Short mmCIF file of C-alpha atoms in Angstrom, two decimals:
data_model
loop_
_atom_site.label_atom_id
_atom_site.label_comp_id
_atom_site.label_asym_id
_atom_site.label_seq_id
_atom_site.Cartn_x
_atom_site.Cartn_y
_atom_site.Cartn_z
CA MET P 994 -10.12 -8.61 15.18
CA HIS P 995 -10.62 -11.34 17.78
CA LYS P 996 -14.20 -10.30 18.38
CA LYS P 997 -14.97 -10.10 14.70
CA ILE P 998 -13.67 -13.55 13.89
CA LEU P 999 -15.11 -15.23 17.00
CA LEU P 1000 -18.50 -13.77 16.17
CA GLY P 1001 -17.87 -14.42 12.51
CA ALA P 1002 -20.86 -16.66 12.31
CA ALA P 1003 -24.43 -15.69 11.62
CA ILE P 1004 -27.05 -16.65 14.15
CA SER P 1005 -29.81 -16.85 11.59
CA LEU P 1006 -33.00 -18.69 10.76
CA ALA P 1007 -32.60 -21.71 8.55
CA ALA P 1008 -36.10 -20.99 7.21
CA VAL P 1009 -39.05 -18.83 8.14
CA GLN P 1010 -41.40 -21.25 9.86
CA VAL P 1011 -44.07 -20.94 12.49
CA THR P 1012 -42.77 -21.65 15.98
CA ALA P 1013 -44.63 -22.21 19.20
CA VAL P 1014 -44.50 -21.72 22.94
CA PRO P 1015 -43.51 -24.98 24.73
CA PHE P 1016 -45.51 -26.91 27.34
CA ALA P 1017 -43.08 -26.41 30.24
CA PRO P 1018 -44.72 -25.41 33.55
CA THR P 1019 -42.48 -24.15 36.33
CA ASP P 1020 -43.23 -26.68 39.08
CA ALA P 1021 -40.58 -28.06 41.43
CA ARG P 1022 -42.49 -31.23 42.32
CA ALA P 1023 -43.32 -31.99 38.69
CA MET P 1024 -39.78 -31.29 37.51
CA ALA P 1025 -38.35 -33.63 40.13
CA MET P 1026 -40.78 -36.32 38.91
CA GLY P 1027 -39.70 -36.11 35.27
CA GLY P 1028 -42.17 -33.37 34.35
CA THR P 1029 -45.32 -35.32 35.20
CA GLY P 1030 -48.39 -33.48 36.49
CA VAL P 1031 -51.49 -33.92 34.33
CA ALA P 1032 -52.79 -36.51 36.80
CA ALA P 1033 -50.29 -35.99 39.63
CA ALA P 1034 -50.34 -32.24 40.39
CA LYS P 1035 -51.71 -31.11 43.75
CA THR P 1036 -53.82 -28.12 44.84
CA VAL P 1037 -52.44 -24.83 43.51
CA HIS P 1038 -49.93 -26.65 41.28
CA SER P 1039 -52.75 -28.23 39.30
CA VAL P 1040 -53.51 -24.90 37.61
CA GLN P 1041 -50.34 -25.19 35.54
CA PHE P 1042 -51.10 -28.76 34.43
CA ASN P 1043 -54.77 -29.66 34.68
CA PRO P 1044 -57.36 -27.44 36.41
CA SER P 1045 -59.73 -30.38 36.96
CA LEU P 1046 -57.33 -31.73 39.63
CA LEU P 1047 -58.55 -28.96 41.94
CA SER P 1048 -61.59 -31.19 42.49
CA SER P 1049 -59.45 -34.27 43.06
CA ALA P 1050 -57.80 -32.89 46.16
CA ASP P 1051 -58.00 -34.71 49.44
CA GLU P 1052 -60.82 -33.84 51.82
CA SER P 1053 -58.27 -32.33 54.18
CA ASP P 1054 -57.02 -29.85 51.56
CA ASP P 1055 -58.73 -26.52 52.20
CA PHE P 1056 -56.29 -23.90 50.99
CA GLY P 1057 -53.11 -23.64 48.98
CA LEU P 1058 -50.70 -20.73 48.53
CA LEU P 1059 -47.72 -20.70 46.23
CA PHE P 1060 -45.22 -17.86 46.44
CA PRO P 1061 -42.62 -17.64 45.16
CA GLN P 1062 -41.96 -20.19 42.45
CA PHE P 1063 -39.02 -19.69 40.13
CA GLY P 1064 -36.83 -21.85 37.94
CA GLY P 1065 -34.96 -22.11 34.71
CA TYR P 1066 -33.18 -24.42 32.33
CA PHE P 1067 -30.41 -24.29 29.77
CA ALA P 1068 -29.81 -26.80 26.99
CA ASP P 1069 -26.77 -27.32 24.80
CA GLU P 1070 -27.44 -30.73 23.25
CA ASN P 1071 -24.95 -30.22 20.43
CA GLU P 1072 -22.17 -29.10 22.79
CA PHE P 1073 -21.74 -25.65 21.30
CA ILE P 1074 -20.09 -24.34 24.47
CA ASP P 1075 -17.46 -27.09 24.40
CA SER P 1076 -16.84 -26.37 20.73
CA ALA P 1077 -16.49 -22.66 21.47
CA ASP P 1078 -14.03 -23.40 24.30
CA ASP P 1079 -11.99 -25.60 21.97
CA PHE P 1080 -12.10 -22.87 19.33
CA VAL P 1081 -10.75 -20.27 21.75
CA ASP P 1082 -8.13 -22.64 23.21
CA ALA P 1083 -6.84 -23.49 19.74
CA ASP P 1084 -6.28 -19.75 19.17
CA TYR P 1085 -7.06 -19.93 15.47
CA VAL P 1086 -7.74 -16.19 15.43
CA THR P 1087 -4.27 -15.23 16.68
CA ALA P 1088 -2.68 -17.59 14.16
CA PHE P 1089 -4.69 -15.96 11.37
CA ASP P 1090 -3.75 -12.46 12.56
CA SER P 1091 -0.06 -13.45 12.68
CA ALA P 1092 -0.25 -14.96 9.19
CA ILE P 1093 -1.72 -11.71 7.84
CA THR P 1094 1.11 -9.76 9.51
CA ASN P 1095 3.68 -12.14 8.04
CA ILE P 1096 2.59 -11.27 4.51
CA THR P 1097 2.03 -7.55 5.15
CA THR P 1098 5.70 -6.82 5.93
CA PRO P 1099 7.21 -8.45 2.79
CA ILE P 1100 4.49 -6.88 0.63
CA ASP P 1101 5.47 -3.41 1.90
CA ASN P 1102 9.17 -4.17 1.31
CA ILE P 1103 8.47 -5.48 -2.19
CA GLN P 1104 6.63 -2.30 -3.09
CA SER P 1105 9.54 -0.14 -1.91
CA GLN P 1106 12.03 -1.98 -4.19
CA ILE P 1107 9.97 -1.82 -7.40
CA SER P 1108 10.80 1.81 -8.20
CA ILE P 1109 14.53 1.21 -7.53
CA ILE P 1110 14.62 -1.80 -9.84
CA ASP P 1111 12.62 -0.08 -12.60
CA ALA P 1112 14.88 3.00 -12.49
CA ASN P 1113 18.19 1.10 -12.62
CA SER P 1114 17.48 -1.72 -15.09
CA THR P 1115 18.59 0.32 -18.16
CA ASP P 1116 22.09 0.21 -19.60
CA SER P 1117 22.87 3.44 -17.75
CA GLY P 1118 21.48 2.18 -14.45
CA ASP P 1119 23.25 1.85 -11.14
CA LEU P 1120 24.24 -1.81 -11.07
CA SER P 1121 25.02 -1.72 -7.35
CA ALA P 1122 21.62 -0.25 -6.50
CA LEU P 1123 19.91 -2.72 -8.85
CA THR P 1124 21.74 -5.70 -7.35
CA THR P 1125 20.91 -4.59 -3.80
CA ALA P 1126 17.24 -4.07 -4.69
CA THR P 1127 16.93 -7.44 -6.42
CA GLY P 1128 18.54 -9.10 -3.39
CA ILE P 1129 16.04 -7.46 -1.05
CA LEU P 1130 13.25 -8.40 -3.47
CA SER P 1131 14.41 -12.02 -3.53
CA THR P 1132 14.51 -12.21 0.26
CA ASN P 1133 11.02 -10.76 0.60
CA THR P 1134 9.68 -12.96 -2.18
CA THR P 1135 10.86 -15.97 -0.18
CA SER P 1136 9.29 -14.50 2.97
CA LEU P 1137 6.03 -13.90 1.10
CA THR P 1138 5.99 -17.48 -0.19
CA THR P 1139 6.59 -18.78 3.34
CA GLY P 1140 3.94 -16.44 4.72
CA THR P 1141 1.46 -17.56 2.07
CA GLY P 1142 1.95 -21.17 3.16
CA GLN P 1143 1.37 -20.17 6.79
CA LEU P 1144 -1.72 -18.19 5.80
CA THR P 1145 -3.09 -21.22 3.93
CA ILE P 1146 -2.76 -23.37 7.06
CA ALA P 1147 -4.14 -20.64 9.36
CA THR P 1148 -7.10 -20.00 7.07
CA GLN P 1149 -7.99 -23.67 6.78
CA ASN P 1150 -7.75 -24.13 10.56
CA LEU P 1151 -9.93 -21.07 11.12
CA ASN P 1152 -12.50 -22.33 8.62
CA ASP P 1153 -12.55 -25.76 10.23
CA GLY P 1154 -12.84 -24.17 13.68
CA LEU P 1155 -15.76 -22.01 12.63
CA ALA P 1156 -17.44 -25.04 11.07
CA THR P 1157 -17.45 -26.77 14.48
CA LEU P 1158 -19.64 -23.92 15.78
CA SER P 1159 -22.17 -24.15 12.98
CA GLN P 1160 -25.78 -25.27 13.42
CA LYS P 1161 -25.54 -26.07 17.11
CA ALA P 1162 -28.68 -24.70 18.69
CA LEU P 1163 -28.77 -23.28 22.19
CA ARG P 1164 -32.01 -22.95 24.12
CA GLY P 1165 -33.09 -22.00 27.58
CA GLY P 1166 -35.80 -20.48 29.66
CA LEU P 1167 -36.86 -18.83 32.90
CA GLY P 1168 -40.13 -19.12 34.77
CA PHE P 1169 -41.85 -17.39 37.68
CA GLY P 1170 -45.18 -18.17 39.28
CA ALA P 1171 -47.55 -17.57 42.17
CA GLY P 1172 -51.06 -18.66 43.01
CA ILE P 1173 -53.84 -19.23 45.53
CA ALA P 1174 -56.21 -22.22 45.39
CA ILE P 1175 -59.30 -23.27 47.34
CA PRO P 1176 -59.94 -26.90 46.37
CA SER P 1177 -63.27 -28.67 46.88
CA LYS P 1178 -65.23 -31.62 45.52
CA LYS P 1179 -68.23 -29.44 44.70
CA PHE P 1180 -66.61 -26.27 43.44
CA SER P 1181 -62.94 -25.31 43.37
CA VAL P 1182 -61.32 -22.06 42.44
CA ALA P 1183 -57.78 -20.81 41.99
CA ILE P 1184 -56.13 -17.58 40.96
CA SER P 1185 -52.64 -17.67 39.50
CA ALA P 1186 -50.07 -15.55 37.72
CA ASN P 1187 -47.01 -16.79 35.92
CA ASN P 1188 -44.43 -15.85 33.37
CA SER P 1189 -42.32 -18.12 31.21
CA THR P 1190 -39.60 -16.83 28.92
CA THR P 1191 -37.99 -19.11 26.36
CA PHE P 1192 -35.11 -18.22 24.08
CA SER P 1193 -33.42 -20.01 21.23
CA GLY P 1194 -30.48 -19.32 18.95
CA GLU P 1195 -28.26 -21.08 16.47
CA LEU P 1196 -24.88 -20.29 14.98
CA VAL P 1197 -24.73 -20.72 11.23
CA VAL P 1198 -21.37 -19.81 9.74
CA ALA P 1199 -22.06 -17.42 6.88
CA GLN P 1200 -20.81 -18.92 3.63
CA SER P 1201 -19.79 -15.49 2.38
CA ASP P 1202 -17.44 -15.16 5.34
CA LEU P 1203 -15.91 -18.59 4.71
CA ASP P 1204 -15.46 -17.65 1.06
CA THR P 1205 -13.71 -14.44 2.08
CA LEU P 1206 -11.28 -16.33 4.30
CA ILE P 1207 -10.52 -18.82 1.53
CA ASN P 1208 -10.02 -15.93 -0.88
CA TYR P 1209 -7.18 -14.62 1.29
CA THR P 1210 -5.22 -17.73 0.45
CA SER P 1211 -6.15 -17.55 -3.25
CA ALA P 1212 -5.28 -13.84 -3.37
CA THR P 1213 -1.86 -14.19 -1.75
CA ASP P 1214 -1.08 -17.24 -3.90
CA ALA P 1215 -1.89 -15.23 -7.01
CA TYR P 1216 0.06 -12.20 -5.73
CA ALA P 1217 3.06 -14.37 -4.87
CA GLY P 1218 2.99 -15.69 -8.45
CA VAL P 1219 3.05 -12.16 -9.89
CA VAL P 1220 5.88 -11.16 -7.52
CA SER P 1221 7.85 -14.27 -8.47
CA THR P 1222 7.49 -13.40 -12.16
CA TYR P 1223 8.66 -9.85 -11.46
CA ALA P 1224 11.59 -11.11 -9.36
CA ASP P 1225 12.71 -13.44 -12.15
CA ALA P 1226 12.51 -10.58 -14.65
CA ALA P 1227 14.46 -8.32 -12.30
CA ASP P 1228 17.18 -10.96 -11.84
CA ALA P 1229 17.42 -11.45 -15.60
CA SER P 1230 17.76 -7.70 -16.15
CA ALA P 1231 20.40 -7.44 -13.43
CA ILE P 1232 22.44 -10.28 -14.93
CA THR P 1233 22.22 -8.85 -18.43
CA LEU P 1234 23.05 -5.33 -17.19
CA GLN P 1235 26.13 -6.67 -15.46
CA ALA P 1236 27.17 -8.36 -18.71
CA VAL P 1237 26.50 -5.15 -20.64
CA GLN P 1238 28.56 -3.07 -18.27
CA THR P 1239 31.38 -5.66 -18.33
CA GLU P 1240 31.39 -5.61 -22.13
CA GLN P 1241 31.35 -1.80 -22.10
CA ALA P 1242 34.45 -1.88 -19.88
CA VAL P 1243 36.18 -4.21 -22.37
CA ILE P 1244 35.33 -1.91 -25.27
CA GLN P 1245 36.56 1.13 -23.34
CA ALA P 1246 39.84 -0.69 -22.58
CA ASP P 1247 40.29 -1.46 -26.28
CA ILE P 1248 39.72 2.17 -27.11
CA ASP P 1249 42.19 3.27 -24.44
CA ASN P 1250 44.76 0.83 -25.93
CA ASN P 1251 44.11 2.06 -29.49
CA VAL P 1252 42.54 -1.27 -30.40
CA ILE P 1253 39.56 -1.33 -32.70
CA PRO P 1254 36.75 -2.69 -30.46
CA ASP P 1255 34.38 -5.46 -31.53
CA PHE P 1256 30.78 -4.28 -30.91
CA THR P 1257 29.14 -7.57 -31.86
CA GLN P 1258 28.78 -8.89 -28.28
CA ALA P 1259 27.80 -5.44 -27.04
CA ASN P 1260 25.00 -5.24 -29.59
CA ILE P 1261 23.80 -8.72 -28.68
CA LEU P 1262 23.78 -7.80 -24.98
CA ALA P 1263 22.06 -4.47 -25.67
CA SER P 1264 19.29 -6.28 -27.54
CA ARG P 1265 19.00 -8.83 -24.75
CA LEU P 1266 18.81 -6.05 -22.13
CA GLU P 1267 16.10 -4.32 -24.14
CA ALA P 1268 14.11 -7.55 -24.32
CA ASP P 1269 14.66 -8.22 -20.62
CA ASN P 1270 13.46 -4.72 -19.78
CA LEU P 1271 10.33 -5.21 -21.85
CA VAL P 1272 9.59 -8.34 -19.83
CA LEU P 1273 10.42 -6.47 -16.61
CA THR P 1274 8.18 -3.54 -17.58
CA ALA P 1275 5.29 -5.90 -18.27
CA ALA P 1276 5.90 -7.73 -14.98
CA SER P 1277 6.13 -4.38 -13.17
CA THR P 1278 2.82 -3.28 -14.68
CA ASP P 1279 1.19 -6.57 -13.66
CA LEU P 1280 2.52 -6.20 -10.12
CA ASN P 1281 1.58 -2.52 -9.75
CA THR P 1282 -1.94 -3.10 -11.01
CA PHE P 1283 -2.57 -6.44 -9.29
CA THR P 1284 -6.09 -6.36 -7.82
CA TYR P 1285 -7.98 -9.23 -6.23
CA GLY P 1286 -11.56 -9.17 -5.00
CA GLY P 1287 -13.98 -6.32 -4.52
CA THR P 1288 -15.69 -6.58 -7.87
CA GLY P 1289 -16.99 -10.12 -7.75
CA GLN P 1290 -15.72 -10.69 -11.30
CA PRO P 1291 -14.80 -13.42 -11.62
CA ALA P 1292 -17.01 -14.72 -8.83
CA SER P 1293 -14.16 -16.84 -7.46
CA GLU P 1294 -12.35 -13.66 -6.42
CA GLY P 1295 -15.12 -12.69 -4.03
CA THR P 1296 -16.67 -9.33 -3.27
CA VAL P 1297 -14.21 -8.32 -0.53
CA ALA P 1298 -11.21 -6.38 -1.84
CA ILE P 1299 -7.98 -8.04 -0.65
CA PHE P 1300 -5.41 -6.48 -3.04
CA LYS P 1301 -5.66 -3.11 -4.76
CA ASP P 1302 -3.02 -1.85 -7.21
CA GLY P 1303 -0.31 -4.16 -6.03
CA THR P 1304 -0.75 -3.84 -2.29
CA LEU P 1305 -3.21 -4.93 0.39
CA ALA P 1306 -6.50 -3.11 0.04
CA ASP P 1307 -7.66 -0.76 2.76
CA GLY P 1308 -9.00 -2.80 5.66
CA ALA P 1309 -7.71 -6.11 4.29
CA ASP P 1310 -5.30 -6.44 7.20
CA SER P 1311 -8.22 -6.25 9.68
CA LEU P 1312 -10.91 -8.48 8.24
CA THR P 1313 -14.51 -7.34 8.65
CA LEU P 1314 -17.13 -10.04 8.30
CA ALA P 1315 -20.71 -9.55 7.18
CA SER P 1316 -22.31 -11.95 9.67
CA GLU P 1317 -25.12 -11.13 12.09
CA ALA P 1318 -26.25 -12.25 15.50
CA HIS P 1319 -29.89 -13.34 15.67
CA ILE P 1320 -31.71 -14.37 18.85
CA ILE P 1321 -35.41 -15.08 19.31
CA ALA P 1322 -37.06 -15.00 22.73
CA VAL P 1323 -40.72 -15.51 23.62
CA ALA P 1324 -42.14 -14.32 26.94
CA LEU P 1325 -45.62 -15.51 27.92
CA THR P 1326 -47.35 -13.85 30.86
CA GLU P 1327 -50.67 -15.18 32.16
CA VAL P 1328 -53.16 -14.16 34.81
CA ALA P 1329 -55.68 -16.96 35.24
CA LEU P 1330 -58.84 -17.88 37.12
CA SER P 1331 -59.34 -21.64 37.35
CA VAL P 1332 -62.58 -23.32 38.35
CA SER P 1333 -63.36 -27.02 38.71
CA ARG P 1334 -66.20 -29.27 39.72
CA GLU P 1335 -66.91 -32.99 39.93
CA PHE P 1336 -69.82 -34.41 37.94
CA ASP P 1337 -71.53 -37.78 38.33
CA PHE P 1338 -71.80 -39.66 35.05
CA SER P 1339 -73.74 -42.87 35.71
CA GLY P 1340 -72.02 -43.36 39.03
CA ASN P 1341 -68.60 -42.30 37.79
CA LEU P 1342 -67.23 -39.09 39.26
CA VAL P 1343 -65.48 -37.00 36.61
CA ALA P 1344 -63.83 -33.68 37.41
CA ILE P 1345 -63.88 -30.97 34.78
CA GLY P 1346 -61.88 -27.79 35.11
CA ILE P 1347 -61.44 -24.72 32.97
CA THR P 1348 -58.93 -21.91 33.16
CA PRO P 1349 -59.89 -18.72 31.36
CA LYS P 1350 -56.85 -16.47 31.31
CA LEU P 1351 -55.57 -13.14 30.19
CA GLN P 1352 -52.48 -13.85 28.17
CA ARG P 1353 -49.75 -11.54 26.92
CA MET P 1354 -47.10 -12.69 24.46
CA ASP P 1355 -43.89 -10.74 23.87
CA VAL P 1356 -41.66 -11.77 20.99
CA TYR P 1357 -38.11 -10.44 20.76
CA ASP P 1358 -36.35 -10.93 17.46
CA TYR P 1359 -32.93 -9.37 17.90
CA ILE P 1360 -30.55 -9.03 14.98
CA VAL P 1361 -27.25 -7.19 15.28
CA SER P 1362 -24.18 -7.02 13.09
CA VAL P 1363 -21.13 -8.63 14.67
CA ASP P 1364 -19.27 -5.38 14.03
CA SER P 1365 -21.79 -3.33 16.02
CA GLU P 1366 -21.62 -2.54 19.69
CA VAL P 1367 -24.29 -4.46 21.58
CA ASP P 1368 -26.43 -2.13 23.68
CA GLY P 1369 -28.73 -3.87 26.13
CA ASP P 1370 -31.07 -0.87 26.09
CA ASP P 1371 -31.75 -1.49 22.41
CA VAL P 1372 -33.22 -4.98 22.91
CA SER P 1373 -36.67 -3.62 23.72
CA ASP P 1374 -36.74 -1.96 20.30
CA PHE P 1375 -36.81 -5.43 18.74
CA GLY P 1376 -39.91 -6.62 20.60
CA VAL P 1377 -43.58 -6.83 19.71
CA ASP P 1378 -46.42 -7.88 21.98
CA ASP P 1379 -50.02 -8.94 21.90
CA THR P 1380 -52.57 -9.42 24.68
CA GLY P 1381 -55.60 -11.65 24.38
CA PHE P 1382 -57.86 -14.22 25.96
CA ASN P 1383 -57.20 -17.95 26.08
CA LEU P 1384 -58.52 -21.08 27.74
CA ASP P 1385 -57.31 -24.37 29.23
CA ILE P 1386 -59.67 -27.32 29.70
CA GLY P 1387 -58.89 -30.37 31.78
CA ILE P 1388 -60.65 -33.54 32.78
CA SER P 1389 -59.75 -36.22 35.31
CA THR P 1390 -61.26 -39.17 37.11
CA ARG P 1391 -60.19 -41.68 39.72
CA PHE P 1392 -60.13 -45.43 39.34
CA GLY P 1393 -59.46 -48.50 41.47
CA LYS P 1394 -61.21 -50.09 44.41
CA ILE P 1395 -60.09 -47.39 46.78
CA GLU P 1396 -59.64 -44.78 44.04
CA GLN P 1397 -55.88 -45.13 44.25
CA GLY P 1398 -55.45 -44.17 40.61
CA THR P 1399 -56.11 -40.97 38.66
CA VAL P 1400 -56.16 -40.43 34.91
CA GLY P 1401 -56.24 -36.98 33.36
CA LEU P 1402 -56.31 -35.15 30.05
CA VAL P 1403 -55.71 -31.48 29.39
CA VAL P 1404 -55.88 -29.16 26.40
CA LYS P 1405 -53.92 -26.00 27.00
CA ASN P 1406 -54.23 -22.81 24.96
CA LEU P 1407 -57.37 -23.88 23.19
CA ILE P 1408 -57.45 -20.64 21.18
CA SER P 1409 -54.63 -20.28 18.67
CA ASN P 1410 -52.93 -16.93 18.35
CA GLU P 1411 -50.08 -15.96 16.05
CA LEU P 1412 -47.78 -12.96 16.39
CA GLU P 1413 -45.20 -11.96 13.81
CA SER P 1414 -41.87 -10.58 14.99
CA ILE P 1415 -40.42 -7.37 13.61
CA ASN P 1416 -38.24 -9.47 11.32
CA GLY P 1417 -41.14 -11.47 9.93
CA HIS P 1418 -40.78 -14.61 12.07
CA PRO P 1419 -44.23 -15.95 13.09
CA VAL P 1420 -44.61 -17.28 16.64
CA GLU P 1421 -47.80 -19.12 17.54
CA ILE P 1422 -49.63 -20.01 20.70
CA SER P 1423 -51.23 -23.27 19.64
CA PRO P 1424 -53.22 -25.98 21.43
CA GLN P 1425 -51.24 -28.53 23.40
CA VAL P 1426 -52.68 -31.88 24.44
CA ARG P 1427 -51.22 -34.02 27.21
CA ALA P 1428 -52.49 -37.11 29.04
CA GLY P 1429 -51.36 -38.41 32.40
CA VAL P 1430 -51.87 -41.15 34.95
CA LEU P 1431 -51.13 -41.41 38.67
CA TYR P 1432 -51.14 -44.51 40.86
CA GLN P 1433 -50.85 -44.38 44.63
CA ALA P 1434 -49.34 -47.47 46.26
CA PHE P 1435 -49.23 -48.34 49.95
CA GLY P 1436 -50.52 -44.88 50.81
CA TRP P 1437 -47.05 -43.28 50.58
CA ILE P 1438 -45.75 -43.93 47.06
CA ASN P 1439 -46.93 -42.08 43.96
CA LEU P 1440 -46.16 -43.35 40.47
CA ALA P 1441 -46.93 -41.01 37.56
CA ALA P 1442 -46.59 -40.85 33.78
CA ASP P 1443 -47.36 -38.12 31.21
CA LEU P 1444 -47.40 -38.13 27.41
CA ASP P 1445 -47.80 -35.31 24.88
CA LEU P 1446 -50.39 -36.52 22.40
CA ILE P 1447 -49.26 -34.13 19.69
CA GLU P 1448 -45.86 -32.82 18.65
CA ASN P 1449 -45.09 -29.25 19.72
CA ASP P 1450 -43.19 -26.91 17.40
CA PRO P 1451 -39.89 -25.43 18.61
CA VAL P 1452 -39.46 -21.80 19.64
CA ALA P 1453 -36.97 -21.21 16.82
CA PHE P 1454 -33.86 -23.27 16.16
CA GLU P 1455 -34.12 -26.29 18.43
CA GLU P 1456 -35.85 -29.61 17.85
CA PRO P 1457 -39.65 -30.01 18.16
CA SER P 1458 -40.85 -31.65 21.37
CA GLN P 1459 -43.17 -34.50 22.29
CA PHE P 1460 -42.39 -35.58 25.82
CA PHE P 1461 -42.96 -38.87 27.56
CA ALA P 1462 -42.21 -38.76 31.28
CA VAL P 1463 -42.41 -41.02 34.30
CA GLY P 1464 -41.97 -40.07 37.94
CA LEU P 1465 -41.86 -41.47 41.45
CA GLU P 1466 -42.55 -39.83 44.82
CA ALA P 1467 -42.05 -41.40 48.23
CA ASP P 1468 -43.62 -39.66 51.22
CA VAL P 1469 -41.27 -40.23 54.16
CA PHE P 1470 -42.85 -39.91 57.63
CA GLY P 1471 -45.44 -37.50 56.25
CA PHE P 1472 -43.19 -34.46 56.23
CA MET P 1473 -40.51 -35.23 53.63
CA GLN P 1474 -40.94 -36.28 50.02
CA LEU P 1475 -38.21 -37.83 47.92
CA ARG P 1476 -38.70 -37.72 44.15
CA GLY P 1477 -37.17 -38.97 40.95
CA GLY P 1478 -38.08 -39.24 37.30
CA PHE P 1479 -37.15 -39.67 33.66
CA ARG P 1480 -38.22 -37.77 30.54
CA THR P 1481 -37.51 -38.33 26.87
CA ASN P 1482 -38.32 -36.28 23.81
CA ILE P 1483 -39.68 -38.82 21.34
CA ALA P 1484 -39.57 -36.18 18.57
CA ALA P 1485 -35.77 -35.77 18.83
CA SER P 1486 -32.67 -37.77 19.64
CA ASP P 1487 -30.33 -37.49 22.62
CA GLN P 1488 -32.81 -35.51 24.71
CA GLN P 1489 -33.31 -37.86 27.63
CA VAL P 1490 -33.10 -36.39 31.11
CA VAL P 1491 -33.16 -37.76 34.64
CA SER P 1492 -34.57 -35.74 37.49
CA GLY P 1493 -34.69 -35.69 41.24
CA GLY P 1494 -35.61 -33.51 44.16
CA PHE P 1495 -37.25 -33.31 47.52
CA GLY P 1496 -40.07 -31.65 49.39
CA PHE P 1497 -40.17 -30.60 53.02
CA SER P 1498 -43.59 -30.06 54.62
CA PRO P 1499 -43.49 -30.07 58.45
CA PHE P 1500 -46.87 -30.41 60.15
CA SER P 1501 -48.50 -29.77 56.74
CA LEU P 1502 -48.25 -26.05 57.41
CA PHE P 1503 -45.92 -25.07 54.58
CA HIS P 1504 -43.81 -26.76 51.97
CA ILE P 1505 -40.42 -26.15 50.42
CA ASP P 1506 -39.69 -27.97 47.18
CA LEU P 1507 -36.68 -28.29 44.92
CA GLY P 1508 -36.54 -30.08 41.57
CA LEU P 1509 -33.51 -30.62 39.35
CA TYR P 1510 -32.89 -32.43 36.10
CA THR P 1511 -30.02 -33.09 33.72
CA ASN P 1512 -29.26 -34.88 30.47
CA THR P 1513 -28.54 -38.58 30.92
CA SER P 1514 -25.47 -38.68 28.65
CA ASP P 1515 -23.82 -35.40 29.64
CA PRO P 1516 -24.97 -32.86 32.26
CA LYS P 1517 -23.54 -30.07 30.11
CA LYS P 1518 -26.08 -30.80 27.38
CA GLU P 1519 -29.11 -29.81 29.44
CA VAL P 1520 -29.74 -28.80 33.03
CA GLY P 1521 -32.66 -27.21 34.85
CA GLY P 1522 -34.04 -26.50 38.29
CA VAL P 1523 -37.04 -25.07 40.15
CA PHE P 1524 -37.43 -23.85 43.72
CA GLU P 1525 -40.68 -22.93 45.39
CA PHE P 1526 -42.27 -22.13 48.73
CA GLY P 1527 -45.91 -22.53 49.58
CA VAL P 1528 -48.57 -23.12 52.21
CA ASP P 1529 -51.11 -25.96 52.25
CA TRP P 1530 -53.91 -26.17 54.82
#
């Protein structure tokens, strides 16, 4: 029951719309600098941002190796996890279960007294048995009324609790990469392989489930009304029967004393008892045939059977919800060959780089009923894949008296490709355009900024993205780099992050880099990190 209610929310698409793979390279240095790299990436890292930067390397850069590179991020901007923790701590589910139990017991007891009352409400009935049964009925009617009030509160709290989980998207991703680069002013080449997996999901409380919960309150209210009517009729019959039997005793005493009895009152009471029993029979029929839900007619009663023939319907004491879990994940795997060369345009050196790549896209669209057992081996059955060719093109040039500045522009995934999931959700690899600038100050400080020139669609449920980022790097003593940055999503609200990290490169033989970032208002809303090891000669 706990699992069913807690998962009693559908993770489902608000609408079928085309979604896209994000521009989010796995690069520790870039992540630490706010995500900048179109003009600031170095050697083998430039493949992920702008292949033309291979030709902008320093004269001393002859070789670059990156292995391994791995990172990930998780975002919860709408604080779903906090809401889920609050939901569990409030224990709405246990309260609802207890409320159901509190009405089940009196309902069972009420049913057991009906036959006793019906059998003993005639003028020849057992008054003692009738009185006992009506007393038990009265007690359980009071218990049912109390339980109905508790169920109303528990149901409303559960509905409100589920509503706090609704439409709060979660997103995250993992990335892995490796590469080899040989930079040069005349002709540069790099070979790289990387994988990025992005997932997205959103909880949307199914309205049909909320309606079912509300119908429990409506059903028990209506049932309590029918029981109350029956209890009143049973009390009336018991009172009249007692009067009848008292009058019969008086008449019998008159007969025993040779007194002519007066049957007027007896006849009046007999007629009253007959009328009371007609009311009781009608109330008994209403109670024994009381049905709520299951037919959908009227619609307000819902399609889930709660009462059937005067008692709780089968399964009504262990609510089964119709919601589903729906998660979409996109994995993009690329094997790329990047080439770059500088060209002289009227005395201005401009580097142009291209990255032809073999690209495989896997789309997992996983839907499972909340009442089903989740089998991890089944996830692969919900995936489709497509392999094709794509291309990145980048351009960059230096500026300033001593060429201390670099400006770059890149178009990634120049060839659009769309793949439809098994559930009909289209996911597209579409062109992404980003510009960047780098300025080197004092020979040991790098200032960088990047901007997405077009808005990128979300993977599934989250907001679209259009990032603006700035970053700073300070090279300390030539073997340690300290970094910081800031990034904002100008296409969405409350998605600002700050970043930081460091690099360690003793004797320029190898480098170890770590980049971290987190949301500026609350670290629990978004956090990410990348670690990498490489060699630069």
